[in-house]
Tab-separated table of C-alpha atoms in Angstrom:
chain	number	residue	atom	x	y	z
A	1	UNK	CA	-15.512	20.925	86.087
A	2	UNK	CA	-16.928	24.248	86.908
A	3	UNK	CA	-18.521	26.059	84.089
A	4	UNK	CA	-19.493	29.647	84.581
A	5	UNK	CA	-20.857	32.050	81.929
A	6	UNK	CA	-18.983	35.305	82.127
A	7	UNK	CA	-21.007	37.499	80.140
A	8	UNK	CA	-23.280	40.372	82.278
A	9	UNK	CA	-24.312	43.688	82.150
A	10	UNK	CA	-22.237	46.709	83.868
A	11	UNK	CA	-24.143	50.002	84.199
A	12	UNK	CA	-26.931	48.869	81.335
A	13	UNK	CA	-23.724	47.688	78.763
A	14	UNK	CA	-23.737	43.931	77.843
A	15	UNK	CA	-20.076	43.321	78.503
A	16	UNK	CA	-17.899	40.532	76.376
A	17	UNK	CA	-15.014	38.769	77.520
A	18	UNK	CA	-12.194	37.042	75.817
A	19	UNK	CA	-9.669	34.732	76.645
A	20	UNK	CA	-5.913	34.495	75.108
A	21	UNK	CA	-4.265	31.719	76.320
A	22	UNK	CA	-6.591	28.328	76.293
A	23	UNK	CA	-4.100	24.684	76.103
A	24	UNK	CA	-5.882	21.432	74.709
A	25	UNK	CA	-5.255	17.584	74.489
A	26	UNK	CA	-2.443	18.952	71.698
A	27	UNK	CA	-0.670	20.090	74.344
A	28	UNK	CA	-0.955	19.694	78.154
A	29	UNK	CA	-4.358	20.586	78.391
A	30	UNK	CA	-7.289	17.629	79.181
A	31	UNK	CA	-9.645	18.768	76.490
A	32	UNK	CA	-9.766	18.284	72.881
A	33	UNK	CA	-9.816	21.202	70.888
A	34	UNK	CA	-13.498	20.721	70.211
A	35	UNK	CA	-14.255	20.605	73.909
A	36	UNK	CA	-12.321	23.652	74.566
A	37	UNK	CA	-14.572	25.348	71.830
A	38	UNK	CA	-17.970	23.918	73.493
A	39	UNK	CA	-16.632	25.549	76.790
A	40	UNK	CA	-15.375	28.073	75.735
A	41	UNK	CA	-18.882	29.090	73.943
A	42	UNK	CA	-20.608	27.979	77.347
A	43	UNK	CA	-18.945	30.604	79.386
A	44	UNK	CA	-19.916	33.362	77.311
A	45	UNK	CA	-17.114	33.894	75.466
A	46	UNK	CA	-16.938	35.754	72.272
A	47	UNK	CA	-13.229	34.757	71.444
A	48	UNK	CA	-10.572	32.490	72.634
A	49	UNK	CA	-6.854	31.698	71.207
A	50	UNK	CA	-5.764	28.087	71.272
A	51	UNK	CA	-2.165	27.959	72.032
A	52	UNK	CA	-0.346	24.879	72.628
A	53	UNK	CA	3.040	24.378	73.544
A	54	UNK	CA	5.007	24.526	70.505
A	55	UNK	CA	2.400	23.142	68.203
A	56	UNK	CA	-0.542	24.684	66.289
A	57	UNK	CA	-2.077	20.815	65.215
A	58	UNK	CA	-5.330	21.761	66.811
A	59	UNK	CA	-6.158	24.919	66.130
A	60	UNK	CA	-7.861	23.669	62.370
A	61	UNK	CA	-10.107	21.399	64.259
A	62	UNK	CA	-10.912	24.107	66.818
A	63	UNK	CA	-11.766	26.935	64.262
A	64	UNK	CA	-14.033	23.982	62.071
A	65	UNK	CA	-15.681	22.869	64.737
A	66	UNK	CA	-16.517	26.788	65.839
A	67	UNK	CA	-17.555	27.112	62.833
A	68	UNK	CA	-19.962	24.387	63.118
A	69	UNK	CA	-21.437	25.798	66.164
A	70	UNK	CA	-21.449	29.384	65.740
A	71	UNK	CA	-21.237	32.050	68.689
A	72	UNK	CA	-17.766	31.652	69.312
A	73	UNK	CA	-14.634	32.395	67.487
A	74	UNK	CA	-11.428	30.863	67.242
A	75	UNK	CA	-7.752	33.080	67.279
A	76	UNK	CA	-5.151	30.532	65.789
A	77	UNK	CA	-1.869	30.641	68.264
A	78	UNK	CA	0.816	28.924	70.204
A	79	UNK	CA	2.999	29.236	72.929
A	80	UNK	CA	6.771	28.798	72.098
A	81	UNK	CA	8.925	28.126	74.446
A	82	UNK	CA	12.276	29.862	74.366
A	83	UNK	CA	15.460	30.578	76.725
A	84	UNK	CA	17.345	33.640	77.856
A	85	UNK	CA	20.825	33.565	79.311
A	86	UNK	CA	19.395	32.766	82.617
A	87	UNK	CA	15.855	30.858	82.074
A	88	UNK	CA	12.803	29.356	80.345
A	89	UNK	CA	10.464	32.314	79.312
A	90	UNK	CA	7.316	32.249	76.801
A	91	UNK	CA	6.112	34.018	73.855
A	92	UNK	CA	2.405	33.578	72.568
A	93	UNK	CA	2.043	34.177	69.040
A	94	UNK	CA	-1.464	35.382	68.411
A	95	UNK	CA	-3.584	35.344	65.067
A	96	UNK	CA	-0.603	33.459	63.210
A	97	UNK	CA	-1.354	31.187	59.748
A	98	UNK	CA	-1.375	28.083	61.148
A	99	UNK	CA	-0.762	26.680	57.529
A	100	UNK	CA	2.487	28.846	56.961
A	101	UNK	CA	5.293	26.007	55.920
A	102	UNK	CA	7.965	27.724	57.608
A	103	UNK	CA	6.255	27.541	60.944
A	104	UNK	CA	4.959	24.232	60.182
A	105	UNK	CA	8.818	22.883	59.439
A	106	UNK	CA	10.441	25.050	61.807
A	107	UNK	CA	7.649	23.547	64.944
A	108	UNK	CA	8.450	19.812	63.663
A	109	UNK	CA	12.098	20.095	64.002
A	110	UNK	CA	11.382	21.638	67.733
A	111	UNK	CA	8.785	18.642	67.776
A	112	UNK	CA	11.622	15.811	66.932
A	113	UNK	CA	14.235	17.208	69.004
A	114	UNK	CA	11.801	17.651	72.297
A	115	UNK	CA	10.664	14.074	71.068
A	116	UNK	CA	14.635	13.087	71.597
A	117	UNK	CA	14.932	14.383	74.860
A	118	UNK	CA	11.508	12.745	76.295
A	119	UNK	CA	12.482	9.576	75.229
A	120	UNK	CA	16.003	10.323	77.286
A	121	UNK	CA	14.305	11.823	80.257
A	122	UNK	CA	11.918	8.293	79.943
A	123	UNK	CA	14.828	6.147	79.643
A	124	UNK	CA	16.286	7.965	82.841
A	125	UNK	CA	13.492	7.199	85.003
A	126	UNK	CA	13.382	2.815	83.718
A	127	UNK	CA	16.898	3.519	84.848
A	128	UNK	CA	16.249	4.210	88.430
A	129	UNK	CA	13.081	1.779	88.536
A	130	UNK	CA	10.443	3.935	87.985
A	131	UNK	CA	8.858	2.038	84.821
A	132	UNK	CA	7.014	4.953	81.932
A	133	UNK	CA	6.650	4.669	78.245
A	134	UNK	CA	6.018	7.390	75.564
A	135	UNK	CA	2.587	5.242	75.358
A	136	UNK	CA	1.754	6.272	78.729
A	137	UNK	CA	3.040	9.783	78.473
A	138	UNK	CA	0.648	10.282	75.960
A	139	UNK	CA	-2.548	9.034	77.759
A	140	UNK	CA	-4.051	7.587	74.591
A	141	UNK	CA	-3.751	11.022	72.476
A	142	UNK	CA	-1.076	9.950	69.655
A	143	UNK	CA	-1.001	13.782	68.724
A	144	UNK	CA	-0.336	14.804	72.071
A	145	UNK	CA	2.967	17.271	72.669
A	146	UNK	CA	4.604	15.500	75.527
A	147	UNK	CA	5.165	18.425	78.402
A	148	UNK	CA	6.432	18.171	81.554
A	149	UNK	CA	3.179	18.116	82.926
A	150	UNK	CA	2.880	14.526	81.544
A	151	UNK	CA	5.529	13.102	83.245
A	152	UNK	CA	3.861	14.717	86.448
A	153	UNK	CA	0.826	13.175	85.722
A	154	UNK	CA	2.265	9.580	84.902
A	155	UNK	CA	3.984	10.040	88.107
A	156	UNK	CA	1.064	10.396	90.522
A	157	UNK	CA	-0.866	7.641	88.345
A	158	UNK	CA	2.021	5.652	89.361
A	159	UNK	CA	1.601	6.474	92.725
A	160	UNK	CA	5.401	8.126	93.085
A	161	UNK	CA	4.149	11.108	94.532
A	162	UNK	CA	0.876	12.557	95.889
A	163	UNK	CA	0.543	15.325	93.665
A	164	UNK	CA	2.223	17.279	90.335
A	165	UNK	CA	3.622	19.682	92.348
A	166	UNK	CA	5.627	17.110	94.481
A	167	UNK	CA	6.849	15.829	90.911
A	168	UNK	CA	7.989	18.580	90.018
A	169	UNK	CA	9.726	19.005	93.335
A	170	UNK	CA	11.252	15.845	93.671
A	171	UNK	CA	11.728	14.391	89.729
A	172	UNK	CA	11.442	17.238	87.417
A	173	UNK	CA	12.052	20.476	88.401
A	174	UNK	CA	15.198	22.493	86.427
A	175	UNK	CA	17.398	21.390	89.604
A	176	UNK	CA	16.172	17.883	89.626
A	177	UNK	CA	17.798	14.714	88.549
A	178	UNK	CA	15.402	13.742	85.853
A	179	UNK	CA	15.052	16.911	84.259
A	180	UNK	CA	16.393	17.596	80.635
A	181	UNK	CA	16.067	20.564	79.386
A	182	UNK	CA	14.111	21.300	76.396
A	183	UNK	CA	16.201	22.171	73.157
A	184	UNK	CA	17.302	26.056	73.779
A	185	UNK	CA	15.754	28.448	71.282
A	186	UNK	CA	15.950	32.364	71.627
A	187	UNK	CA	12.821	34.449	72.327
A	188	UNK	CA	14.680	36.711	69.166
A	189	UNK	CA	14.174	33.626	66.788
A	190	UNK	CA	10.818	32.828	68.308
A	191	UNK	CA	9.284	36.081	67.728
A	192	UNK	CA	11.146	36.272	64.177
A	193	UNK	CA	8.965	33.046	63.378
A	194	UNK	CA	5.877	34.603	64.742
A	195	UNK	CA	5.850	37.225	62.708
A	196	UNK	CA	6.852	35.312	59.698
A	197	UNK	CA	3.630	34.043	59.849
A	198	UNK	CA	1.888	36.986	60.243
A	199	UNK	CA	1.295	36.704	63.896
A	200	UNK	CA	1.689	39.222	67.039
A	201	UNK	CA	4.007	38.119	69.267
A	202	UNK	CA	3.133	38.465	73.169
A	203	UNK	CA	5.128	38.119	75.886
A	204	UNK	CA	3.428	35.392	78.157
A	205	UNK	CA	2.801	36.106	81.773
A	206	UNK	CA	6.128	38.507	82.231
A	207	UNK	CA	6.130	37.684	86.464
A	208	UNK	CA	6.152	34.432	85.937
A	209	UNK	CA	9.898	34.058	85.506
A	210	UNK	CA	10.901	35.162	88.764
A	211	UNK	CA	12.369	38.178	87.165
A	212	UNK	CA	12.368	41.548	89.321
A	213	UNK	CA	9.889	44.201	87.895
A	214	UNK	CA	13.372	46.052	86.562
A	215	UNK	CA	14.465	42.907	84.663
A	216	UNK	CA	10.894	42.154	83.259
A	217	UNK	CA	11.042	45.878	81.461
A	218	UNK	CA	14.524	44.945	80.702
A	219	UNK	CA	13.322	41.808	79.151
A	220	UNK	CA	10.531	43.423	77.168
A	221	UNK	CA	12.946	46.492	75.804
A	222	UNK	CA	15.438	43.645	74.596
A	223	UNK	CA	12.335	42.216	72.916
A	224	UNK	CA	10.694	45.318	71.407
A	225	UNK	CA	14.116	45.440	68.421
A	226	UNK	CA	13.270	42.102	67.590
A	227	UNK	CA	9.320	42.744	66.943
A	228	UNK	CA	7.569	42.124	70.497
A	229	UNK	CA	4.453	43.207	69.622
A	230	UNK	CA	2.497	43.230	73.045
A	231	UNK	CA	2.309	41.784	76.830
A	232	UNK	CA	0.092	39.358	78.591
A	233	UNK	CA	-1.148	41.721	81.066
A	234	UNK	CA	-4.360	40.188	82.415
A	235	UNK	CA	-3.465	36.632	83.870
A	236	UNK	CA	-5.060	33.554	86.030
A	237	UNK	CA	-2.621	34.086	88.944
A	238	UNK	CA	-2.257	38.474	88.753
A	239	UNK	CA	-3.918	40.215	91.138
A	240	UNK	CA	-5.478	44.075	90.218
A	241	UNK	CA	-2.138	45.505	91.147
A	242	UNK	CA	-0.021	43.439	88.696
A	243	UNK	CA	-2.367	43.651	85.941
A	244	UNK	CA	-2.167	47.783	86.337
A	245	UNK	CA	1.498	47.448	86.361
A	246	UNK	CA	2.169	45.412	83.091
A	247	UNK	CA	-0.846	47.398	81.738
A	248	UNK	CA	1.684	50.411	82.743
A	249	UNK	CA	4.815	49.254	81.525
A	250	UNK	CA	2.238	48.174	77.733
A	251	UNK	CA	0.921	51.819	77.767
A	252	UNK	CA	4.406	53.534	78.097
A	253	UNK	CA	6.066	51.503	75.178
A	254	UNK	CA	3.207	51.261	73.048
A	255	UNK	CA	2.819	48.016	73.347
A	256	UNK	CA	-0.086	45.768	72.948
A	257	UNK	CA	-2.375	44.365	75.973
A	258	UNK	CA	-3.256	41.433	75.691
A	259	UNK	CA	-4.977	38.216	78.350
A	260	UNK	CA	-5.666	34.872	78.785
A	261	UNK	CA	-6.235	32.301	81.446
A	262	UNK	CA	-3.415	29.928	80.585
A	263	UNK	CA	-6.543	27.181	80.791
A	264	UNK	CA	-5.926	23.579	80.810
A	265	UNK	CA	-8.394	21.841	81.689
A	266	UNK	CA	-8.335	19.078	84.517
A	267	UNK	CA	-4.125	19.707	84.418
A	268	UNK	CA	-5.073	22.626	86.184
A	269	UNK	CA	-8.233	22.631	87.872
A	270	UNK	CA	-7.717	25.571	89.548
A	271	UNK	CA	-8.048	27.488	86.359
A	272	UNK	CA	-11.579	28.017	84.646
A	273	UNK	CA	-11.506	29.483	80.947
A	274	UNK	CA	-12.153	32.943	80.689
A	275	UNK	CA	-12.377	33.539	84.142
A	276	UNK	CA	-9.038	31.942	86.025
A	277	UNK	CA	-9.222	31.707	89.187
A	278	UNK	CA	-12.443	33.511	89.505
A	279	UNK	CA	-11.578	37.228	89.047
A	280	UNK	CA	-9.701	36.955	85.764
A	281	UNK	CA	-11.719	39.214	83.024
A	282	UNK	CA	-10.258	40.119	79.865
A	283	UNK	CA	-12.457	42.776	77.390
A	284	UNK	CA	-13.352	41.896	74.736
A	285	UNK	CA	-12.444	45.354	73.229
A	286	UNK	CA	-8.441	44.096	73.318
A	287	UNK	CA	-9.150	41.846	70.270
A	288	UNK	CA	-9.215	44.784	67.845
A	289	UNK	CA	-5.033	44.836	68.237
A	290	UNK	CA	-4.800	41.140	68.121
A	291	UNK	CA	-6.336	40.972	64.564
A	292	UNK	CA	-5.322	44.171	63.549
């Protein structure tokens, strides 16, 4: 895996870099969360946010073991995943208390009920030939949150397909006959639970959804009632002119700013922490709003 250290000096300033939105072995990333913090701390970062899908198990390990190490920090998170009328969107909650019991109970009941519907997508599949487990899905991480980007995985192991995006193409893509969809939350509720436990709540990459740039502010007003706290405005896959536009749209509602790579590891290999695909650079000075 590339490694790259993203800390340098810009007109005689030392310049730090952060990154907001870093997936681990609890999720659908490849790394533990103690990897993730050596790498992290390797590129040069000064702070990173764990946030799994749906699941903040890893984010205790990740700030002890930063601890441990020193020169690196650790932002507890998670990205929930939540549905408008329309589609699948995602909300990071940033600098939450990953030991508040209502989060805790309210991510194991999402956790059993997206357990439910993996073991029916899995039973689907043995259906039409295509042997899996749960076993399998989980690639020898017990703790792991089963994403779609297992089943992709399993499937080009299994030599169905060539590569994840031809999974999702072919098995489990929304339109696909495989697919299930995961149990339907509202981004209201999410961000309600965020803040319950005394986290920001940040919309996650806003042009992700295939929304227009109308509906994404249309999105993001709906959101601001509820408690929307900021937007994801620096991103792995943005270029300059998308990252000024969400910083825009962040600027004129008062809204936070906030970045991350959406790292995974070998899932995505594409995508190096703290730096994306190679241009990505989030400041440092943005975590001041996070923790506030």
């Amino acid at each position: 895996m590339k490694r790259v250290c993203i800390k340098y000096k810009k007109e005689g300033t030392l310049m730090n870099y952060i990154d907001l939105h870093v997936h681990s072995s609890c999720s659908d990333g490849s790394l533990s969360p103690e990897e993730v913090v050596e790498l992290a701390k390797e590129a040069g970062l000064t702070y990173f946010a764990l946030t799994d899908h749906d699941t903040v198990k890893g984010v205790g390990q990740a700030i002890k073991h930063a601890q441990k190490i020193g020169g690196i920090k650790v932002v507890a998170g998670a990205e929930l995943s939540c549905y408008t009328k329309d589609r699948e969107v995602h909300v990071l909650g940033l600098n939450i208390n990953y030991e508040d019991k209502n989060l805790i109970h309210e991510l194991a009941n999402l956790e059993t009920a997206r357990n439910r519907r993996n073991e029916q997508m899995v039973q689907k599949f043995v259906d039409a030939g295509i042997p899996m487990t749960i076993e399998e899905l989980k690639h020898g991480d017990s703790s792991s949150v089963i994403t779609r980007a297992h089943f992709a995985r399993l499937l080009v192991e299994k030599g169905f397909v060539k590569d994840k995006a031809e999974a999702f193409d072919k098995y489990i893509g929304i339109h696909c006959p495989f697919y299930l969809p995961k149990p339907k939350v509202t981004p209201e509720h999410v961000i309600s639970l965020i803040k319950s436990a005394g986290g920001k709540a940040i919309l996650a990459h806003p042009f992700s959804y295939k929304y227009s740039k109308s509906e994404v502010e249309q999105l993001i007003d709906r959101l601001i009632p509820e408690g929307l706290d900021g937007i994801e405005c620096y991103y792995s896959t943005y270029d300059e002119g998308q990252i000024s536009e969400l910083r825009s749209i962040a600027f004129r509602k008062n809204l936070i700013v906030s970045g991350g790579s959406d790292f995974h590891g070998a899932i995505k290999p594409d995508i190096s922490i703290g730096t994306g695909r190679g241009s990505l650079r989030v400041p440092e000075k943005l975590i001041s709003a996070i923790l506030a």
